[in-house]
């Protein structure tokens, strides 16, 4: 199961990175695709061999038994829906559309009867709305991110009566991120533009061990419709922090 899942992961990464840039159609709006790097990608259909493999997978066996989740496939299904919406295309491959709809429902463990007797527009709207509900849920969103890194991690809330000595600072659209050290802990603080603390955490990794250092990469800030993404590194490995656009904490990943 893990081998098959890894094969799909590698193919999905190619799908999301090998497509050509194109002007996105405005015939049917699908929000949040920019978070997954899919907003300006040319729509690429899965070849029959990959589609057949996905159709045969039992996604329920992957729930809770592997660190590799299959929910990351969901955005690559949703970004294809525009190609099959009647407002965007008059010649719709209904066989392919029904296949990707079925894969989506299997991943989400949604009864396919919910789409019975619905029009193509209604089916696509149903998936889009379900996709939105996942992206907007900070507890579910990490499962939809394609990554080989460990996580998500949430650190440990930290409070200190006195101001910590800053080691590194990074200006952001919402305020400032500050890295500090106290004892054996690496502390990350988020402040708004008024200098008020939004949150402060002791940064931990696997097995809740304290990470010894945390550094910002060059031009580390990335802003999109879902999150502020901060690209960093810790102990020589990639560290990716996800925040809400107002600076509130979401989660982070740390490369193994």
PDB file of C-alpha atoms in Angstrom, residues 154-165 177-182 186-191 196-203 247-249:
ATOM      1  CA  UNK A 154       2.090  22.538  16.891  1.00  0.00           C
ATOM      2  CA  UNK A 155       4.892  23.300  19.362  1.00  0.00           C
ATOM      3  CA  UNK A 156       4.219  24.108  23.002  1.00  0.00           C
ATOM      4  CA  UNK A 157       2.605  27.329  24.173  1.00  0.00           C
ATOM      5  CA  UNK A 158       5.158  29.432  26.030  1.00  0.00           C
ATOM      6  CA  UNK A 159       4.834  32.430  28.290  1.00  0.00           C
ATOM      7  CA  UNK A 160       7.601  34.486  29.823  1.00  0.00           C
ATOM      8  CA  UNK A 161       7.145  37.434  32.169  1.00  0.00           C
ATOM      9  CA  UNK A 162      10.096  39.326  30.734  1.00  0.00           C
ATOM     10  CA  UNK A 163      10.896  40.183  27.124  1.00  0.00           C
ATOM     11  CA  UNK A 164      13.090  37.543  25.472  1.00  0.00           C
ATOM     12  CA  UNK A 165      16.309  38.536  23.756  1.00  0.00           C
ATOM     13  CA  UNK A 177       8.331  37.006  13.746  1.00  0.00           C
ATOM     14  CA  UNK A 178      11.059  36.723  16.388  1.00  0.00           C
ATOM     15  CA  UNK A 179      13.356  33.795  17.214  1.00  0.00           C
ATOM     16  CA  UNK A 180      14.746  33.630  20.762  1.00  0.00           C
ATOM     17  CA  UNK A 181      16.534  31.108  22.994  1.00  0.00           C
ATOM     18  CA  UNK A 182      15.947  30.303  26.648  1.00  0.00           C
ATOM     19  CA  UNK A 186      13.977  27.673  20.810  1.00  0.00           C
ATOM     20  CA  UNK A 187      11.138  30.179  21.114  1.00  0.00           C
ATOM     21  CA  UNK A 188       9.229  31.658  18.189  1.00  0.00           C
ATOM     22  CA  UNK A 189       7.112  34.748  18.826  1.00  0.00           C
ATOM     23  CA  UNK A 190       4.552  36.356  16.551  1.00  0.00           C
ATOM     24  CA  UNK A 191       3.773  40.048  17.118  1.00  0.00           C
ATOM     25  CA  UNK A 196       1.656  43.017  20.847  1.00  0.00           C
ATOM     26  CA  UNK A 197       2.250  39.254  21.141  1.00  0.00           C
ATOM     27  CA  UNK A 198      -0.136  37.201  18.995  1.00  0.00           C
ATOM     28  CA  UNK A 199       1.364  33.880  20.090  1.00  0.00           C
ATOM     29  CA  UNK A 200       4.584  32.481  21.500  1.00  0.00           C
ATOM     30  CA  UNK A 201       5.707  28.862  21.234  1.00  0.00           C
ATOM     31  CA  UNK A 202       8.549  26.571  22.170  1.00  0.00           C
ATOM     32  CA  UNK A 203       9.434  24.830  18.903  1.00  0.00           C
ATOM     33  CA  UNK A 247      -0.456  36.148  12.049  1.00  0.00           C
ATOM     34  CA  UNK A 248      -2.337  33.528  14.089  1.00  0.00           C
ATOM     35  CA  UNK A 249      -0.624  30.153  14.383  1.00  0.00           C
TER      36      UNK A 249
END
